[in-house]
XYZ file of C-alpha atoms in Angstrom:
575
model
C 342.633 117.103 22.023
C 344.409 117.423 25.373
C 342.875 120.247 27.400
C 345.463 121.418 29.870
C 345.944 124.708 31.614
C 348.373 127.104 30.003
C 351.140 124.539 30.363
C 354.247 125.422 32.301
C 357.308 123.263 31.959
C 358.493 123.685 35.533
C 357.079 124.353 38.965
C 359.297 127.437 39.199
C 357.797 129.091 36.114
C 354.214 128.536 37.283
C 355.125 129.781 40.773
C 356.609 132.907 39.183
C 353.387 133.549 37.256
C 351.367 133.126 40.447
C 353.713 135.432 42.347
C 353.094 138.179 39.817
C 349.335 137.525 39.850
C 349.142 137.600 43.643
C 351.016 140.878 43.910
C 350.936 142.005 47.529
C 348.066 139.696 48.468
C 349.184 137.231 51.153
C 345.906 135.703 52.354
C 345.443 133.295 49.434
C 345.581 129.492 49.613
C 348.488 127.436 48.338
C 348.130 125.473 45.102
C 350.029 122.701 43.365
C 352.537 124.047 40.838
C 354.577 120.888 40.164
C 353.627 118.770 37.125
C 355.836 115.984 38.504
C 353.841 115.895 41.746
C 350.577 115.685 39.798
C 351.898 112.814 37.675
C 353.112 110.882 40.736
C 349.771 111.368 42.499
C 347.767 110.181 39.480
C 350.013 107.150 39.083
C 349.348 106.283 42.739
C 345.579 106.764 42.268
C 345.352 105.132 38.831
C 344.038 101.675 39.873
C 340.928 103.211 41.447
C 340.581 106.285 39.217
C 339.716 104.097 36.250
C 336.180 103.596 37.502
C 335.601 107.345 37.082
C 336.346 107.420 33.351
C 333.943 109.797 31.538
C 332.415 110.947 34.815
C 331.546 114.557 35.722
C 333.924 116.576 37.883
C 333.154 119.339 40.365
C 336.384 121.194 41.105
C 336.363 123.480 44.170
C 339.095 126.171 44.292
C 341.094 124.945 41.267
C 343.415 127.966 41.405
C 345.796 127.954 38.419
C 344.286 124.665 37.257
C 347.380 122.449 36.967
C 346.008 119.642 39.162
C 342.596 120.065 37.522
C 343.993 119.644 34.020
C 346.053 116.588 34.966
C 343.029 114.774 36.432
C 340.938 115.960 33.459
C 343.346 114.455 30.956
C 343.331 111.137 32.805
C 339.583 110.545 33.401
C 338.327 112.433 30.304
C 335.141 113.751 31.951
C 331.875 114.585 30.229
C 331.853 117.915 32.049
C 334.334 119.587 34.386
C 332.824 122.331 36.555
C 335.360 124.819 37.926
C 334.235 126.565 41.120
C 336.734 129.368 41.674
C 335.757 132.282 43.964
C 338.859 134.369 43.049
C 338.273 134.795 39.332
C 340.112 138.121 39.414
C 343.366 136.259 40.101
C 342.956 132.828 38.532
C 340.837 133.448 35.417
C 343.902 134.208 33.241
C 345.211 130.745 34.157
C 341.877 129.002 33.588
C 340.776 130.839 30.443
C 342.867 128.713 28.016
C 341.168 125.597 29.413
C 337.722 127.160 28.962
C 338.436 128.423 25.437
C 340.012 125.266 24.013
C 338.071 123.739 21.068
C 335.574 121.166 22.328
C 336.294 122.163 25.918
C 334.466 120.217 28.613
C 335.265 122.865 31.214
C 332.724 125.369 32.505
C 333.066 128.047 35.152
C 330.432 127.977 37.901
C 328.932 130.838 39.840
C 331.014 130.169 42.916
C 328.863 132.056 45.429
C 326.272 129.283 45.186
C 328.769 126.915 46.782
C 330.179 129.193 49.413
C 332.792 128.235 51.966
C 331.017 125.063 53.053
C 330.812 123.175 49.740
C 327.076 123.629 49.395
C 325.688 122.218 46.175
C 321.980 123.016 45.853
C 319.390 121.582 43.447
C 319.493 124.666 41.198
C 323.233 124.268 40.589
C 322.767 120.541 40.020
C 320.111 121.093 37.364
C 321.914 123.961 35.622
C 325.470 122.611 35.550
C 325.259 118.840 35.720
C 322.050 117.732 34.001
C 323.251 114.123 33.880
C 323.283 114.121 37.674
C 319.601 115.014 38.172
C 317.944 113.097 40.942
C 316.346 109.823 39.915
C 318.036 109.588 36.522
C 320.699 107.089 37.538
C 323.868 106.179 35.690
C 325.457 102.962 34.430
C 328.526 103.902 36.462
C 326.600 103.883 39.732
C 326.600 101.027 42.189
C 323.880 100.998 44.860
C 324.441 103.922 47.208
C 327.599 105.056 45.429
C 327.844 107.632 42.658
C 330.960 107.016 40.570
C 329.552 109.267 37.845
C 330.679 112.284 39.881
C 334.160 113.046 41.225
C 334.940 115.965 43.526
C 338.277 117.769 43.596
C 338.839 120.443 46.227
C 341.598 122.582 47.648
C 340.743 123.256 51.292
C 343.920 125.125 52.166
C 343.280 127.656 54.934
C 344.700 131.150 55.244
C 348.510 130.840 55.224
C 348.886 133.114 58.235
C 347.181 130.508 60.436
C 344.608 133.064 61.586
C 341.524 132.201 63.588
C 339.383 133.108 60.598
C 341.184 130.541 58.471
C 340.946 127.842 61.136
C 337.257 128.551 61.687
C 336.667 128.237 57.947
C 338.495 124.888 57.922
C 336.356 123.547 60.789
C 333.127 124.709 59.122
C 334.128 123.172 55.815
C 334.988 119.789 57.320
C 331.755 119.706 59.321
C 329.752 120.565 56.215
C 331.563 117.998 54.130
C 330.950 115.159 56.622
C 327.397 116.258 57.319
C 326.492 116.079 53.622
C 327.824 112.520 53.452
C 325.673 111.571 56.443
C 322.555 113.256 55.167
C 323.033 112.346 51.490
C 322.687 116.028 50.675
C 324.709 118.558 48.726
C 327.236 116.881 46.470
C 326.076 113.474 47.719
C 322.355 113.825 47.057
C 322.407 111.249 44.245
C 324.799 108.838 45.920
C 328.009 108.918 47.909
C 330.762 110.705 45.969
C 334.515 110.242 46.086
C 336.529 113.325 47.054
C 340.182 114.128 46.456
C 341.136 116.910 48.863
C 344.285 118.996 49.079
C 344.583 120.187 52.690
C 347.281 121.867 54.731
C 349.631 119.223 56.068
C 349.194 120.436 59.619
C 345.419 119.907 59.354
C 345.465 116.305 58.122
C 345.335 114.892 61.658
C 341.799 116.259 61.963
C 340.674 113.610 59.473
C 343.461 111.021 59.600
C 345.302 111.067 62.953
C 348.379 108.905 63.469
C 347.968 108.707 67.225
C 344.879 108.107 69.356
C 345.688 111.295 71.270
C 344.673 113.312 68.193
C 341.498 111.296 67.567
C 338.760 113.931 67.676
C 335.191 114.556 66.560
C 335.895 115.031 62.800
C 338.131 111.960 62.667
C 335.482 109.790 64.368
C 332.867 110.797 61.792
C 335.421 110.284 59.027
C 336.064 106.753 60.407
C 332.342 106.031 60.359
C 331.577 107.481 56.930
C 334.656 107.129 54.715
C 337.689 105.143 53.771
C 340.315 107.860 54.242
C 343.797 107.462 52.788
C 346.723 109.863 52.602
C 348.086 109.729 49.061
C 350.841 112.310 49.448
C 351.975 114.521 52.288
C 354.764 115.805 54.451
C 355.282 112.704 56.585
C 354.518 112.512 60.323
C 353.121 115.740 61.747
C 355.790 117.785 63.467
C 354.185 118.146 66.868
C 354.638 116.711 70.346
C 351.880 114.144 69.891
C 353.843 111.224 68.506
C 353.254 107.611 69.409
C 355.923 104.975 70.037
C 358.291 104.417 67.154
C 357.894 100.655 67.419
C 354.179 101.020 66.614
C 355.014 102.951 63.455
C 357.409 100.185 62.443
C 354.822 97.462 63.074
C 352.172 99.490 61.247
C 354.383 99.763 58.161
C 355.115 96.032 57.890
C 351.679 94.889 56.607
C 351.458 98.015 54.438
C 354.590 96.973 52.550
C 352.988 93.582 51.843
C 349.812 95.309 50.689
C 351.797 97.554 48.343
C 353.546 94.548 46.824
C 350.174 92.860 46.297
C 348.662 95.976 44.690
C 351.759 96.721 42.649
C 352.229 100.167 44.208
C 355.786 101.463 43.798
C 356.755 104.835 45.242
C 359.328 107.018 43.484
C 362.657 106.560 45.288
C 362.870 110.301 45.960
C 359.492 110.273 47.678
C 359.800 107.335 50.106
C 358.150 108.147 53.442
C 359.801 107.946 56.832
C 357.483 105.074 57.793
C 358.994 102.845 55.092
C 362.508 103.893 56.085
C 361.715 102.914 59.680
C 360.447 99.533 58.563
C 363.581 98.994 56.461
C 365.879 99.918 59.345
C 363.921 98.205 62.130
C 366.537 95.474 62.421
C 369.001 98.089 63.647
C 366.717 99.195 66.493
C 367.489 97.314 69.697
C 364.713 96.083 71.979
C 362.206 98.028 69.919
C 359.353 95.639 70.681
C 360.175 94.681 74.265
C 360.580 98.228 75.566
C 358.030 100.613 74.075
C 359.021 103.738 75.937
C 362.715 103.252 75.183
C 361.910 103.589 71.505
C 359.982 106.835 71.868
C 361.099 109.778 69.769
C 363.842 111.767 71.455
C 362.735 115.010 73.026
C 364.636 118.268 72.555
C 366.453 118.039 75.891
C 367.589 114.474 75.107
C 369.041 115.606 71.797
C 370.740 118.537 73.527
C 372.248 116.234 76.181
C 373.589 113.880 73.532
C 375.148 116.744 71.590
C 376.765 118.228 74.709
C 378.237 114.853 75.675
C 379.637 114.453 72.169
C 381.146 117.951 72.253
C 382.717 117.257 75.663
C 384.267 113.992 74.435
C 385.678 115.818 71.419
C 387.275 118.424 73.688
C 385.181 121.432 72.731
C 384.752 122.545 76.359
C 386.172 121.698 79.772
C 384.704 120.725 83.126
C 386.054 123.760 84.962
C 386.996 127.210 83.799
C 390.545 127.020 82.477
C 390.617 123.218 82.792
C 391.641 120.552 80.291
C 388.907 120.108 77.619
C 387.209 116.737 77.623
C 388.636 115.646 81.005
C 386.303 115.081 83.962
C 387.401 114.705 87.596
C 385.332 113.632 90.586
C 386.297 116.662 92.706
C 386.988 119.617 90.446
C 389.018 122.510 91.826
C 386.857 125.376 92.976
C 383.794 123.177 93.378
C 380.532 123.604 91.486
C 380.954 127.362 91.248
C 383.976 126.899 88.965
C 382.184 124.655 86.440
C 381.791 125.922 82.888
C 378.204 126.784 81.758
C 378.300 123.989 79.148
C 379.333 121.377 81.704
C 376.672 122.549 84.172
C 374.030 122.203 81.506
C 375.293 118.756 80.501
C 375.338 117.564 84.117
C 371.793 118.890 84.712
C 370.503 117.036 81.673
C 372.302 113.841 82.727
C 370.602 113.985 86.139
C 367.299 114.523 84.369
C 368.008 111.480 82.202
C 368.591 109.248 85.251
C 365.348 110.467 86.794
C 363.449 109.912 83.572
C 364.989 106.462 83.172
C 363.672 105.391 86.568
C 360.228 106.714 85.722
C 360.302 104.931 82.388
C 361.140 101.641 84.062
C 358.106 102.073 86.330
C 355.897 102.981 83.339
C 357.210 100.054 81.298
C 356.422 97.665 84.128
C 352.888 99.039 84.442
C 352.327 98.802 80.691
C 353.670 95.252 80.650
C 351.282 94.294 83.458
C 348.307 95.852 81.671
C 349.298 94.072 78.473
C 349.366 90.788 80.430
C 345.899 91.526 81.809
C 344.577 92.156 78.292
C 346.150 88.922 77.056
C 344.592 86.924 79.905
C 341.205 88.561 79.258
C 341.418 87.672 75.581
C 342.369 84.054 76.330
C 339.212 83.619 78.414
C 337.117 84.542 75.371
C 339.113 82.709 72.724
C 340.351 79.515 74.407
C 338.126 76.480 74.769
C 337.667 76.248 78.538
C 335.409 74.248 80.760
C 333.516 75.995 83.558
C 336.170 75.341 86.220
C 339.003 76.585 84.002
C 337.045 79.673 83.071
C 336.221 80.442 86.711
C 339.877 80.047 87.688
C 341.067 82.418 84.966
C 338.375 84.971 85.800
C 339.470 84.892 89.443
C 343.100 85.373 88.378
C 342.084 88.215 86.045
C 340.132 90.034 88.734
C 343.030 89.666 91.169
C 345.544 91.061 88.676
C 343.253 93.973 87.817
C 342.876 94.816 91.525
C 346.655 94.751 92.072
C 347.244 96.872 88.978
C 344.758 99.504 90.125
C 346.455 99.587 93.535
C 349.780 100.252 91.845
C 348.528 103.134 89.728
C 346.998 104.726 92.834
C 350.561 105.685 93.799
C 351.456 107.309 90.474
C 351.355 111.057 89.987
C 348.650 112.696 87.942
C 351.140 113.490 85.190
C 352.470 109.921 85.101
C 348.943 108.509 84.993
C 348.089 110.792 82.076
C 351.182 109.617 80.240
C 350.313 105.991 81.009
C 346.834 106.465 79.519
C 348.336 108.094 76.437
C 350.784 105.261 75.706
C 348.326 102.504 76.636
C 345.611 103.978 74.403
C 347.871 103.992 71.331
C 348.984 100.427 72.012
C 345.459 99.179 72.695
C 344.064 100.874 69.576
C 346.765 99.338 67.395
C 346.682 95.822 68.873
C 343.029 95.225 68.052
C 342.102 92.789 65.324
C 340.916 95.794 63.309
C 342.974 98.831 64.447
C 340.914 101.829 65.504
C 342.882 104.385 63.480
C 342.281 104.481 59.727
C 345.978 105.290 59.385
C 346.831 101.753 60.557
C 344.450 100.294 57.976
C 346.006 102.080 54.981
C 346.626 100.065 51.837
C 349.820 101.904 50.857
C 352.261 104.443 52.232
C 351.834 108.073 51.214
C 354.675 109.576 49.238
C 356.495 112.714 50.264
C 355.882 116.183 48.849
C 358.190 119.199 48.922
C 357.457 122.796 49.864
C 358.538 124.186 46.482
C 355.878 122.078 44.731
C 353.243 124.498 46.041
C 352.817 128.240 45.852
C 352.890 129.976 48.252
C 355.541 127.527 49.458
C 354.146 125.202 52.104
C 353.500 121.505 52.672
C 350.126 120.113 51.667
C 348.526 116.677 51.854
C 346.339 114.901 49.314
C 343.558 112.943 51.054
C 341.367 110.423 49.268
C 337.892 110.140 50.838
C 335.818 107.276 49.506
C 332.462 107.063 51.320
C 331.482 103.731 52.849
C 328.258 102.310 51.451
C 326.460 101.473 53.634
C 328.058 103.176 56.632
C 327.664 102.485 60.327
C 325.545 105.591 60.964
C 322.966 104.668 58.322
C 321.616 101.999 60.695
C 320.655 104.560 63.367
C 317.262 106.215 63.750
C 316.855 109.984 64.056
C 316.788 109.836 67.856
C 319.708 107.424 68.013
C 321.716 109.684 65.717
C 321.016 112.588 68.045
C 322.400 110.609 70.979
C 325.356 109.407 68.928
C 326.236 113.057 68.221
C 325.841 113.943 71.878
C 327.992 111.029 73.048
C 330.795 111.836 70.619
C 330.733 115.544 71.506
C 330.796 114.959 75.257
C 333.255 112.079 75.408
C 335.759 113.771 73.112
C 335.585 116.861 75.315
C 336.570 114.745 78.343
C 339.465 112.735 76.970
C 341.147 112.041 80.311
C 338.109 110.100 81.574
C 337.276 106.446 81.477
C 334.092 105.456 79.655
C 331.970 105.092 82.848
C 333.248 108.418 84.176
C 332.467 110.152 80.880
C 328.914 108.788 80.821
C 328.289 109.855 84.414
C 329.339 113.357 83.407
C 326.595 113.365 80.783
C 323.872 112.159 83.152
C 323.998 110.715 86.677
C 323.252 106.996 86.617
C 323.985 106.701 82.889
C 326.904 104.300 83.285
C 324.924 101.767 85.360
C 321.875 102.051 83.092
C 323.522 102.017 79.672
C 326.782 100.044 79.849
C 325.159 96.624 80.507
C 323.522 97.072 77.078
C 326.907 97.634 75.384
C 328.442 94.138 75.082
C 331.402 95.217 72.947
C 332.709 97.452 75.761
C 333.655 94.371 77.810
C 334.627 92.141 74.893
C 338.433 92.149 74.426
C 337.970 90.756 70.903
C 336.258 94.044 70.011
C 338.568 96.404 71.869
C 336.823 96.218 75.243
C 338.057 95.480 78.777
C 336.562 93.568 81.681
C 337.146 96.562 83.979
C 335.611 99.541 82.200
C 337.412 102.022 84.442
C 340.511 101.090 82.394
C 338.772 101.773 79.075
C 339.643 105.367 78.184
C 337.261 107.379 76.012
C 339.906 107.870 73.298
C 339.787 104.143 72.473
C 336.023 103.740 72.449
C 335.297 102.094 69.101
C 332.616 103.013 66.580
C 330.728 99.834 67.443
C 330.699 100.825 71.116
C 329.441 104.312 70.232
C 326.654 102.841 68.092
C 325.622 100.446 70.892
C 325.746 103.319 73.397
C 323.460 105.447 71.208
C 320.935 102.617 70.880
C 321.083 101.817 74.603
C 320.686 105.500 75.518
C 317.636 105.755 73.267
C 316.110 102.742 75.058
C 316.868 104.091 78.549
C 313.494 104.974 80.122
C 314.978 107.569 82.482
C 317.282 109.290 80.033
C 317.441 113.095 80.255
C 315.432 114.992 77.663
C 317.119 116.269 74.536
C 316.910 119.824 75.917
C 318.522 118.804 79.220
C 321.220 116.881 77.421
C 321.941 119.851 75.173
C 322.259 122.084 78.223
C 324.726 119.642 79.751
C 326.783 119.956 76.604
C 326.837 123.714 77.315
C 326.653 124.956 73.768
C 324.040 122.346 72.851
C 323.682 120.555 69.534
C 322.806 122.609 66.449
C 319.760 121.551 64.480
C 321.974 120.549 61.539
C 323.678 117.946 63.752
C 320.411 115.982 64.021
C 321.253 113.776 61.102
C 318.972 111.311 59.369
């Protein structure tokens, strides 16, 4: 018998029920209310969900239970544990699922889990006896536990309060820490997690630009395969990389989707696929990166003012002929209309920005040439004389490039680092960002498919077994944590500069033991002062941690913690 929540035919009717249940309460998380959205998500997940047939499900914050019931009907679990802290609101929605004949649902004592997804031995033994440690399961593969599937809604407080953001940060840290330590939900093997999160928070785990690569996303890279199944498209913030990179990123994804047989509903096609489809209409999109950058607000305003002027909506001077411009207007600048003054100011700004962009494009092109030459030295078959000649040429070009950037302003240099880092991260054989390694495009969601109305993202976290961090000792893991914390707090620095900030002499002592940092095939550069901390790869971080552990004159753990100001909590010292 199908065990669904008290079924609602439309998203609107379920939203209406929730609205009445919420009353005047506004600090509750958003939940899925659209059956269509659930069906589309399950269809997208179906090829990999099949391995979880007849598993057990732990369902954190199921709310009204629509998403829970849809997944339940598909995988047909042995037991489905609902962990809902707000029973006073959601129990009327969940009760029909619990009371159905032969129901596999059970309602857990949610305080045992708390905000941080804790899952202690007592709860394991009482609620999921088939998951007891040491018992094993025919569904398990070594290190992976497919006999358990975790669903969770990690939506924060809708008012965006500090309390809600702090809860989000704690939850993500706890979630990643349990994967590392093989504790909590992962104590019997790494467990797959399907997480609904606020769309604006997804960059914390799956950034689309290196600028937003932070501590949680680095640990997510190391521990999980993270994919966005559904969401609101590119984050609406100022941190957007070059459009041409998004187009190039989408091209192999389309091929992957064709191979996997993934077809998105036409009404849910993402902007990335639209960009890829329309890339032929974009001029010079590959040869001029900065020219393809997303238009800023002032550029859009300038374009609109110019269009309005051409269409005769305003004149150059007060009382003048609309749409007609003269070189020497009567009355001089004081007689210009406010609209024309604004348009002229923005046009002057455009010319200034164009000149700066030309300079930046030339610098980026030179750095790209340096990287290409560096790579050719490692990949081409060269004799000793040829190699020496190319190395001499490379060193000369690096020296000239560094002389040129000496004359750039601090703001321009920061912008140069930002654009170069995104390009460098993407151009590697294996792109740094998990977003650029996705197997399929996410499909679009709509605000009205959630209540309270908002945009949420469905993330699929499948732990890597084994993962990169499992090769590190306790001490090395401590230094890995310290390196990530310090480097990500000093994002404008180069790698040597960041290491010197941690401990004087660290760069000279440690970097010679990090071969990948200078290997262009692995994302490195011959001149490490041009390797920004945002594009330090996981392999480099692992080699740094090992080299730091072997450094005889390294600062003590206490000294290092003091340098990090707040220090490293005991729970960060991961096995």
